[in-house]
Coordinates of C-alpha atoms in Angstrom, one line a residue:
M190 CA -5.5 -13.1 18.0
A191 CA -5.9 -10.2 15.7
M192 CA -3.8 -9.8 12.5
M193 CA -1.3 -7.0 12.5
R194 CA 1.2 -5.5 10.1
S195 CA 4.8 -6.1 10.6
G196 CA 7.1 -5.9 13.5
M197 CA 7.9 -2.4 14.6
R198 CA 7.9 -1.0 18.1
M199 CA 4.2 -0.8 18.4
W200 CA 3.8 -4.4 18.8
R201 CA 3.7 -3.7 22.5
K202 CA 0.3 -2.0 21.9
R203 CA -1.9 -5.0 20.8
I204 CA -5.2 -4.5 19.1
S205 CA -8.1 -6.4 20.6
P206 CA -10.0 -9.3 19.1
A207 CA -12.8 -6.9 18.3
F208 CA -10.9 -6.3 14.9
G209 CA -11.5 -9.9 14.1
M210 CA -9.5 -12.8 12.7
V211 CA -9.0 -10.9 9.5
L212 CA -6.5 -11.8 6.9
M213 CA -4.2 -9.0 6.2
L214 CA -1.4 -8.4 3.7
L215 CA 1.6 -7.2 5.7
A216 CA 4.7 -5.3 4.4
V217 CA 7.1 -6.3 7.2
A218 CA 9.7 -3.7 8.0
C219 CA 12.3 -5.5 10.1
V220 CA 15.3 -7.0 8.3
C221 CA 17.5 -9.3 10.4
G222 CA 21.0 -10.7 10.0
C223 CA 21.7 -12.4 7.8
T224 CA 12.1 -28.5 3.7
A225 CA 14.0 -27.2 0.5
P226 CA 16.1 -28.6 -2.2
P227 CA 19.7 -27.4 -2.5
V228 CA 20.1 -24.1 -4.3
D229 CA 21.1 -24.2 -8.0
N230 CA 23.7 -21.6 -9.1
G231 CA 22.3 -21.5 -12.6
G232 CA 25.3 -22.8 -14.4
D233 CA 28.0 -20.9 -12.5
S234 CA 31.5 -22.5 -12.4
A235 CA 31.4 -25.2 -9.6
G236 CA 34.9 -23.9 -8.7
N237 CA 33.8 -20.6 -7.6
S238 CA 34.4 -20.8 -3.8
D239 CA 32.2 -17.5 -3.2
I240 CA 29.3 -19.0 -5.0
S241 CA 29.8 -22.3 -2.9
V242 CA 29.6 -20.3 0.3
M243 CA 26.5 -18.3 -0.8
K244 CA 24.8 -21.7 -1.5
E245 CA 25.8 -23.1 1.8
T246 CA 24.6 -19.8 3.5
I247 CA 21.2 -19.9 1.7
D248 CA 20.8 -23.7 2.3
R249 CA 21.5 -23.3 6.0
I250 CA 18.9 -20.7 6.2
I251 CA 16.1 -22.5 4.3
S252 CA 16.8 -25.9 5.9
Q253 CA 15.8 -24.8 9.5
E254 CA 13.4 -26.8 11.4
R255 CA 10.7 -24.1 11.2
Y256 CA 10.4 -24.7 7.4
R257 CA 10.0 -28.4 7.3
F258 CA 6.5 -27.9 6.0
S259 CA 7.2 -24.8 3.9
T260 CA 8.3 -24.3 0.4
W261 CA 11.0 -21.9 -0.6
G262 CA 11.6 -20.2 -4.0
A263 CA 14.2 -17.8 -5.4
M264 CA 15.8 -16.6 -8.6
A265 CA 18.5 -13.9 -9.3
R266 CA 19.4 -12.6 -12.7
D267 CA 22.1 -10.4 -13.9
T268 CA 20.2 -7.2 -14.7
D269 CA 22.4 -6.2 -17.6
S270 CA 22.4 -9.6 -19.3
G271 CA 19.4 -11.3 -18.1
E272 CA 21.3 -14.4 -17.2
V273 CA 19.8 -16.6 -14.4
L274 CA 22.6 -16.8 -11.8
L275 CA 20.5 -18.6 -9.2
S276 CA 17.3 -20.6 -9.2
L277 CA 15.4 -22.4 -6.5
N278 CA 12.1 -23.7 -7.5
G279 CA 12.0 -20.9 -9.9
D280 CA 9.2 -22.1 -11.9
E281 CA 6.8 -23.0 -9.0
L282 CA 3.9 -20.7 -8.2
F283 CA 3.9 -19.0 -4.9
T284 CA 1.5 -16.9 -2.8
P285 CA 3.5 -13.5 -3.4
G286 CA 1.9 -11.1 -0.9
S287 CA 2.4 -7.5 -1.7
T288 CA 5.2 -8.0 -4.1
T289 CA 2.2 -8.2 -6.5
K290 CA 2.2 -4.5 -6.4
V291 CA 5.4 -4.4 -8.4
F292 CA 3.3 -5.8 -11.5
T293 CA 0.5 -3.2 -10.8
V294 CA 2.9 -0.2 -10.4
A295 CA 5.0 -1.3 -13.5
T296 CA 2.0 -1.6 -15.7
A297 CA 0.7 1.8 -14.5
L298 CA 4.0 3.5 -15.1
D299 CA 3.8 2.1 -18.8
V300 CA 0.2 3.1 -19.3
L301 CA 0.3 6.4 -17.7
G302 CA 4.0 7.3 -17.7
P303 CA 5.9 8.4 -14.6
D304 CA 5.4 12.1 -15.5
Y305 CA 1.5 11.8 -15.8
R306 CA -0.4 14.2 -13.6
F307 CA -4.2 13.9 -12.5
V308 CA -6.3 16.8 -13.1
T309 CA -9.4 17.1 -11.1
P310 CA -11.8 19.7 -12.6
V311 CA -14.8 21.5 -10.8
Y312 CA -17.8 22.5 -13.1
Q313 CA -20.5 24.8 -12.3
T314 CA -23.9 23.4 -13.5
G315 CA -26.6 26.0 -13.0
D316 CA -26.8 26.5 -9.2
N317 CA -24.8 23.4 -8.4
L318 CA -21.2 22.5 -8.4
V319 CA -19.7 19.0 -9.6
L320 CA -16.1 17.9 -8.7
V321 CA -15.3 15.4 -11.3
A322 CA -13.1 12.6 -10.0
S323 CA -9.9 12.0 -11.9
G324 CA -8.3 9.1 -10.0
D325 CA -6.0 11.4 -8.0
L326 CA -5.3 9.2 -5.0
A327 CA -4.0 11.9 -2.8
M328 CA -5.9 15.0 -3.8
G329 CA -3.4 17.3 -2.2
G330 CA -3.4 15.5 1.1
R331 CA 0.1 14.1 1.0
A332 CA 1.7 17.2 -0.5
G333 CA 5.4 17.6 0.2
P334 CA 8.1 20.0 -0.8
G335 CA 9.1 20.2 -4.5
D336 CA 6.1 18.6 -6.1
T337 CA 6.4 15.3 -4.0
L338 CA 4.1 13.2 -1.9
T339 CA 4.9 12.4 1.7
Y340 CA 4.6 9.2 3.7
T341 CA 5.8 7.9 6.9
N342 CA 7.5 4.6 7.5
E343 CA 4.6 3.7 9.9
D344 CA 1.9 5.1 7.6
H345 CA -1.7 5.2 8.6
V346 CA -2.6 2.5 6.1
D347 CA -1.0 0.2 8.7
A348 CA -2.9 1.4 11.8
G349 CA -5.7 -1.2 11.7
A350 CA -2.9 -3.8 11.9
F351 CA -0.4 -2.4 14.0
G352 CA -2.6 -0.6 16.4
H353 CA -0.7 2.5 15.8
C354 CA 0.7 4.8 13.1
M355 CA 2.4 8.0 12.3
L356 CA 0.6 10.7 10.4
V357 CA 2.2 12.8 7.6
E358 CA 2.4 16.5 8.5
A359 CA 0.5 17.6 5.2
D360 CA -3.1 18.7 5.7
P361 CA -5.3 16.0 4.3
L362 CA -7.9 18.7 3.1
A363 CA -5.2 20.7 1.3
G364 CA -6.6 19.9 -2.2
M365 CA -10.2 20.5 -1.2
Q366 CA -9.2 23.9 0.1
T367 CA -7.3 24.8 -3.0
L368 CA -10.3 23.9 -5.1
A369 CA -12.8 25.8 -2.7
Q370 CA -10.5 28.9 -2.9
E371 CA -10.5 28.9 -6.7
V372 CA -14.2 28.6 -6.8
A373 CA -14.7 31.6 -4.5
A374 CA -12.1 33.6 -6.6
S375 CA -14.2 32.8 -9.9
G376 CA -17.0 34.9 -8.2
V377 CA -19.4 32.1 -7.0
H378 CA -20.9 33.0 -3.7
T379 CA -23.9 30.8 -3.3
L380 CA -24.6 27.3 -4.4
G381 CA -27.6 24.9 -4.3
D382 CA -25.9 21.7 -4.0
V383 CA -22.6 19.9 -4.6
A384 CA -22.0 16.5 -6.3
I385 CA -19.1 14.2 -6.8
D386 CA -18.9 12.7 -10.4
D387 CA -17.3 9.3 -9.6
R388 CA -18.0 7.7 -12.9
L389 CA -14.4 7.4 -14.0
F390 CA -14.8 3.8 -13.3
R391 CA -17.4 1.7 -11.3
E392 CA -16.8 1.2 -7.6
A393 CA -15.6 -2.3 -6.7
R394 CA -14.7 -4.3 -3.6
L395 CA -11.5 -6.4 -3.9
M396 CA -9.8 -8.3 -1.0
D397 CA -8.5 -5.2 0.8
K398 CA -11.4 -3.5 3.0
G399 CA -11.2 -0.2 1.2
I400 CA -13.6 0.8 -1.6
V401 CA -11.9 0.8 -4.9
T402 CA -13.1 4.3 -6.3
P403 CA -11.7 7.1 -8.5
I404 CA -12.4 9.7 -5.4
V405 CA -9.9 9.4 -2.6
V406 CA -9.4 11.9 0.3
N407 CA -7.0 11.1 3.1
D408 CA -6.7 7.6 1.8
N409 CA -10.5 7.4 2.5
L410 CA -9.5 7.0 6.3
I411 CA -10.6 9.0 9.3
D412 CA -7.6 9.2 11.7
V413 CA -8.5 9.0 15.3
T414 CA -5.6 10.0 17.8
I415 CA -5.9 8.8 21.4
V416 CA -4.0 10.3 24.3
P417 CA -4.3 8.3 27.8
G418 CA -5.2 10.4 30.8
A419 CA -4.9 9.3 34.4
P420 CA -5.8 5.7 35.3
G421 CA -9.7 5.5 35.4
E422 CA -10.2 8.8 33.6
P423 CA -11.3 9.3 30.1
A424 CA -8.5 9.4 27.4
A425 CA -8.5 12.4 25.1
V426 CA -9.4 11.8 21.5
D427 CA -9.0 14.0 18.5
W428 CA -9.6 13.2 14.8
R429 CA -9.0 14.3 11.3
P430 CA -10.2 15.4 8.7
K431 CA -12.9 17.2 10.5
S432 CA -16.4 17.5 8.9
S433 CA -19.6 19.0 9.7
A434 CA -21.1 15.8 8.5
Y435 CA -19.7 13.7 11.4
T436 CA -18.3 13.8 14.9
V437 CA -16.4 11.4 17.1
A438 CA -17.9 10.3 20.5
N439 CA -15.0 9.4 22.9
H440 CA -15.7 6.3 25.2
V441 CA -12.1 5.4 25.9
V442 CA -11.0 4.9 29.4
T443 CA -7.5 5.1 30.6
A444 CA -6.2 1.7 32.2
S445 CA -3.4 1.0 34.4
A446 CA 0.2 0.6 33.1
G447 CA 1.2 -2.4 31.3
S448 CA -2.4 -3.4 30.6
E449 CA -3.5 -4.4 27.0
M450 CA -4.9 -1.9 24.8
S451 CA -8.4 -2.6 23.4
V452 CA -10.0 0.0 21.2
S453 CA -12.7 -0.4 18.5
I454 CA -13.6 2.1 15.9
P455 CA -16.3 1.3 13.5
D456 CA -16.2 1.9 9.7
Y457 CA -17.7 5.3 8.6
S458 CA -20.8 4.6 6.6
G459 CA -22.3 8.0 6.7
Q460 CA -23.4 8.0 10.3
Q461 CA -23.4 11.4 12.3
V462 CA -21.4 9.9 15.2
I463 CA -18.5 7.6 15.1
E464 CA -18.4 5.9 18.4
V465 CA -14.9 5.1 19.8
D466 CA -14.9 2.6 22.7
G467 CA -12.3 0.6 24.7
V468 CA -9.4 1.0 27.1
I469 CA -5.9 2.4 26.7
P470 CA -3.0 1.9 29.2
V471 CA -1.7 5.1 30.9
D472 CA 1.7 4.2 29.6
A473 CA 0.7 3.7 25.9
G474 CA 1.7 7.1 24.6
T475 CA -0.2 8.8 21.8
V476 CA -1.8 6.2 19.6
T477 CA -3.5 6.7 16.2
L478 CA -6.0 4.5 14.7
T479 CA -8.3 4.7 11.8
S480 CA -11.9 4.5 10.6
S481 CA -12.4 3.1 7.1
V482 CA -14.6 5.2 4.8
M483 CA -17.3 3.0 3.1
V484 CA -19.0 5.9 1.3
P485 CA -16.1 7.6 -0.4
S486 CA -18.3 9.9 -2.7
A487 CA -20.4 11.2 0.1
F488 CA -17.3 11.6 2.4
A489 CA -15.5 13.8 -0.4
R490 CA -18.7 15.7 -0.9
S491 CA -19.1 16.7 2.8
L492 CA -15.5 17.8 3.0
F493 CA -15.7 19.8 -0.2
I494 CA -18.8 21.7 1.1
D495 CA -17.2 22.5 4.4
A496 CA -14.1 23.7 2.4
L497 CA -16.5 25.9 0.2
E498 CA -18.2 27.3 3.4
N499 CA -14.8 28.1 4.9
A500 CA -13.8 29.9 1.6
G501 CA -16.9 32.0 1.8
V502 CA -19.2 30.2 -0.6
A503 CA -22.6 29.5 0.9
V504 CA -24.1 25.9 0.1
D505 CA -27.8 25.5 0.6
A506 CA -27.6 21.7 0.8
P507 CA -26.4 20.1 4.2
A508 CA -22.9 18.5 4.1
A509 CA -24.3 15.3 5.5
G510 CA -26.1 12.8 3.2
Q511 CA -25.7 10.9 0.1
N512 CA -24.0 12.1 -3.0
P513 CA -26.6 13.5 -5.2
S514 CA -25.6 11.5 -8.4
G515 CA -28.9 12.7 -10.0
L516 CA -27.4 16.1 -10.5
L517 CA -24.7 14.8 -12.9
P518 CA -25.0 15.5 -16.5
E519 CA -24.5 12.9 -19.2
R520 CA -20.8 11.6 -19.3
G521 CA -18.7 14.0 -21.3
G522 CA -21.4 16.5 -21.0
Y523 CA -19.3 19.2 -19.3
A524 CA -18.4 22.3 -21.5
A525 CA -15.2 24.0 -21.1
K526 CA -16.7 27.4 -20.2
M527 CA -18.3 25.5 -17.0
K528 CA -15.0 24.7 -15.4
I529 CA -14.2 27.0 -12.7
A530 CA -11.4 25.3 -10.7
E531 CA -9.0 22.4 -11.0
L532 CA -6.4 20.6 -9.1
T533 CA -3.2 19.3 -10.6
S534 CA -1.4 16.5 -8.8
P535 CA 2.4 15.8 -8.5
P536 CA 3.8 13.3 -11.2
F537 CA 2.6 9.7 -11.1
S538 CA 6.1 8.5 -10.1
E539 CA 5.3 10.1 -6.6
Y540 CA 2.2 7.9 -6.4
A541 CA 4.2 4.7 -7.3
K542 CA 6.4 5.6 -4.4
V543 CA 3.6 5.8 -1.9
T544 CA 2.1 2.5 -3.4
L545 CA 5.2 0.4 -3.1
K546 CA 7.1 2.0 -0.2
V547 CA 4.3 1.8 2.4
S548 CA 2.5 -0.8 0.7
Q549 CA -0.8 1.0 0.0
N550 CA -3.4 -1.5 -0.8
L551 CA -6.0 1.0 -1.8
Y552 CA -3.8 2.8 -4.2
A553 CA -2.7 -0.4 -5.8
N554 CA -6.3 -1.7 -6.3
C555 CA -7.3 1.7 -7.6
L556 CA -4.7 1.7 -10.0
L557 CA -6.3 -1.1 -11.9
G558 CA -9.5 1.1 -12.3
I559 CA -7.2 4.0 -13.2
I560 CA -5.3 2.1 -16.1
A561 CA -8.6 0.5 -17.3
A562 CA -10.2 3.9 -17.5
H563 CA -7.1 5.3 -19.4
E564 CA -7.6 2.6 -21.9
G565 CA -11.4 3.3 -22.4
Y566 CA -12.8 0.7 -19.9
D567 CA -15.0 1.6 -16.9
M568 CA -14.5 -1.6 -14.7
V569 CA -11.9 -2.4 -12.3
D570 CA -11.3 -5.8 -13.5
A571 CA -10.4 -4.6 -17.0
G572 CA -7.4 -3.2 -15.4
L573 CA -6.2 -6.7 -15.0
Y574 CA -6.5 -7.4 -18.8
V575 CA -4.6 -4.1 -19.5
E576 CA -1.9 -5.6 -17.1
G577 CA -2.0 -8.9 -18.8
E578 CA -1.3 -7.2 -22.2
Y579 CA 1.5 -5.3 -20.8
L580 CA 3.2 -8.2 -19.1
E581 CA 2.9 -10.2 -22.4
S582 CA 4.5 -7.5 -24.2
V583 CA 7.6 -7.4 -22.0
G584 CA 8.1 -11.1 -22.2
V585 CA 6.4 -12.4 -18.9
N586 CA 4.8 -15.9 -19.6
S587 CA 1.2 -15.7 -18.7
D588 CA 1.4 -19.3 -17.4
T589 CA 4.1 -18.4 -14.7
L590 CA 1.6 -16.3 -12.6
L591 CA -1.9 -15.6 -11.6
L592 CA -3.1 -12.0 -10.9
V593 CA -6.5 -11.3 -9.5
D594 CA -6.0 -7.8 -7.9
G595 CA -3.6 -5.0 -7.5
E596 CA -2.7 -5.2 -3.8
G597 CA -1.5 -8.8 -3.5
S598 CA -4.2 -10.9 -1.6
I599 CA -3.7 -14.7 -1.0
L600 CA -5.5 -15.5 -4.2
N601 CA -2.5 -14.3 -6.4
R602 CA 0.2 -16.4 -7.5
I603 CA 3.7 -15.4 -8.9
S604 CA 6.7 -17.6 -9.7
P605 CA 10.3 -16.4 -9.1
R606 CA 10.7 -16.6 -12.9
A607 CA 7.7 -14.3 -13.5
G608 CA 8.9 -11.7 -11.0
T609 CA 12.5 -11.7 -12.3
A610 CA 11.1 -11.7 -15.9
L611 CA 9.4 -8.5 -15.2
T612 CA 11.9 -6.7 -13.3
S613 CA 14.7 -7.6 -15.9
A614 CA 12.5 -6.4 -18.7
V615 CA 11.8 -3.1 -16.9
A616 CA 15.5 -2.6 -16.3
K617 CA 15.9 -2.1 -20.1
L618 CA 12.8 0.3 -20.3
E619 CA 12.7 4.1 -19.7
N620 CA 10.6 3.4 -16.7
Y621 CA 13.4 1.6 -14.8
N622 CA 14.4 4.4 -12.5
A623 CA 10.9 5.2 -11.6
L624 CA 10.1 1.5 -10.6
K625 CA 13.3 1.1 -8.6
D626 CA 13.2 4.4 -6.9
A627 CA 9.5 3.6 -5.9
M628 CA 10.7 0.4 -3.9
P629 CA 11.6 0.5 -0.2
V630 CA 15.4 0.8 0.2
L631 CA 17.0 -1.4 2.9
G632 CA 17.7 0.6 6.0
V633 CA 16.5 3.8 4.5
D634 CA 12.8 4.1 4.0
G635 CA 9.4 2.5 3.6
T636 CA 8.8 -1.0 4.7
L637 CA 12.6 -1.8 4.8
A638 CA 13.5 1.6 6.8
T639 CA 14.5 -0.4 10.0
G640 CA 16.1 -3.3 8.4
A641 CA 19.7 -2.2 8.4
Q642 CA 22.0 0.3 9.8
P643 CA 24.7 2.1 8.0
G644 CA 27.6 -0.1 7.3
D645 CA 25.5 -3.3 7.4
P646 CA 25.5 -5.6 4.4
G647 CA 23.0 -4.2 1.6
Y648 CA 22.4 -0.8 3.4
G649 CA 21.0 1.6 0.9
E650 CA 21.7 -0.9 -2.0
I651 CA 18.9 -3.3 -1.9
H652 CA 15.8 -1.9 -3.4
A653 CA 12.8 -4.4 -3.0
K654 CA 9.1 -4.6 -2.5
T655 CA 8.3 -6.5 0.7
G656 CA 5.2 -8.8 0.9
T657 CA 4.0 -10.9 3.9
S658 CA 0.6 -12.5 4.3
V659 CA -0.1 -13.7 7.8
A660 CA -3.2 -15.0 9.6
G661 CA -4.0 -16.4 13.0
D662 CA -4.5 -20.1 12.9
Q663 CA -7.0 -22.4 14.8
S664 CA -4.5 -22.8 17.8
G665 CA -3.9 -19.2 18.1
S666 CA -0.7 -19.3 16.5
L667 CA 0.6 -17.3 13.6
F668 CA 0.6 -19.0 10.0
V669 CA 2.6 -17.2 7.3
Y670 CA 1.3 -17.5 3.9
S671 CA 4.0 -15.9 2.4
R672 CA 6.9 -13.7 3.0
G673 CA 8.6 -12.3 -0.2
L674 CA 10.9 -9.9 -1.7
L675 CA 11.0 -8.6 -5.4
G676 CA 13.4 -6.0 -6.6
Y677 CA 17.0 -4.8 -7.5
M678 CA 20.3 -4.5 -5.9
T679 CA 23.9 -3.5 -6.8
T680 CA 25.8 -6.2 -5.0
E681 CA 29.0 -5.6 -2.8
R682 CA 31.0 -6.7 -6.1
G683 CA 29.2 -4.3 -8.4
T684 CA 26.8 -6.8 -10.1
N685 CA 23.5 -5.3 -11.1
L686 CA 21.2 -7.9 -9.9
T687 CA 17.3 -8.4 -9.9
F688 CA 15.9 -11.0 -7.6
C689 CA 12.7 -12.7 -6.3
I690 CA 12.6 -14.7 -3.0
Y691 CA 9.5 -16.4 -1.6
V692 CA 8.8 -18.7 1.4
N693 CA 5.2 -20.0 1.8
N694 CA 3.2 -21.8 4.4
V695 CA 5.2 -21.4 7.6
P696 CA 3.0 -22.7 10.4
G697 CA 3.0 -22.7 14.1
L698 CA 4.7 -19.3 14.9
E699 CA 4.2 -18.7 18.7
S700 CA 5.6 -15.1 19.0
M701 CA 6.3 -12.0 17.2
D702 CA 10.0 -13.0 17.6
D703 CA 9.2 -16.2 15.4
L704 CA 7.7 -14.0 12.7
Q705 CA 10.5 -11.6 12.8
G706 CA 12.7 -14.8 12.4
V707 CA 11.0 -15.6 9.0
V708 CA 11.3 -11.9 7.9
G709 CA 15.1 -12.1 8.8
D710 CA 15.6 -15.4 7.0
V711 CA 14.2 -14.1 3.8
N712 CA 16.1 -11.0 3.9
G713 CA 19.2 -13.0 4.9
V714 CA 18.9 -14.8 1.5
A715 CA 18.9 -11.4 -0.2
V716 CA 21.8 -10.3 1.9
A717 CA 23.7 -13.5 0.9
M718 CA 23.1 -12.6 -2.8
Y719 CA 24.4 -9.1 -2.1
A720 CA 27.6 -10.3 -0.5
Y721 CA 28.7 -13.2 -2.9
F722 CA 27.5 -12.3 -6.5

């Protein structure tokens, strides 16, 4: 069984085993209703009947039969005072899933600041042109109104897991087009070649499939949209971004209604033809999948050359091919007078929102390289040291967590105490609103968008990063490494609360309904906190 990201309506469209038994970090969107020790209320008066009801509610959730091999952990603190109001295995280390991204983004907000803007310059070096990657993770491709970045609640970063996604309306090549138009306006009409200077930090591979790099266009994905035809006939296929460096060959056939979708799309490694194979049922509707870009600099270069050509600037070199890094001058060797174009991004607070609300693994991992570069390093791993220094400065005990990447792979470990120590500390800092606003909001947006309706407990009041790590096991069942929530809420009684909830190691789930049950149980604990604190 292939791994998929959380339970939304596209679960009826299953991806084929061609995608492999790949472990994925899931940001599960659904929030439902409402063998662990009893919950400790952290010293609250035993006579408080509301607290007793809350404890009974939580104990009932975590004591279900499905959790007899599992471990629960939780902590809740009064955000204003820092007082621990509830603790359940609060000092134990848990697999945190994508709640790890809260640590990554909080550090980046401290290092860069919420108002930081990426500036991507273009220099003319003789007959050639060099775009210097600044770490702008959107490059104009998610541009929204009023200096914002856009995202969807079923973002294309989820396509490989869900078997479907919804694309933003923004043109993924908007930034490249803006730069190309500025180059043309500067009076440049012909060029020999174009290069991408990607030396801000060294490329790396972490747990996520994407290449960690300072140059990102369209999230380094090629979106492939498939529309079924009549049974037995070819499906229609379109893709974006378009490039003269590659095309897509369509071998997808329409199958009968109710059949299983099975479509394979290879990674893009610089090949001229991306072969799309498989079948799609006639009643599937429009489906968008993605091809992951494994050569980000060559990809960006080809798109920039096409944009230049469209702007009226002729380039002698073909768009296809490797990035000609031999054309780059020494680092720091660009004179101000050589700059002929630049792209300025929206504020970093917008990137924080995309990272947390849609659980963007590539962004989170790239942020490690970006903060490392900002502090004078050129290796992604150095970003973890920068992160460690920040966490120590705000009072997070380094023995209460283990961080190995930005995304939240199963190699990370975080205790509920560490999670709430961070969020409590940030609540007293100027970056508090930027971090809180970047988190999904229950029933409103991101990975919690479908979790509640207006009038439901916690609707619009629970701001939390979700995290779910799931894999298929040896018997074909689902195994939940982790489901977690880390964030803030203003409770029904007006208490400002920060909380962290984890359940680890839930085996033997036989259906998506079972998985949704785990999702609902974790969120049910959060809703109990909301109702009774």
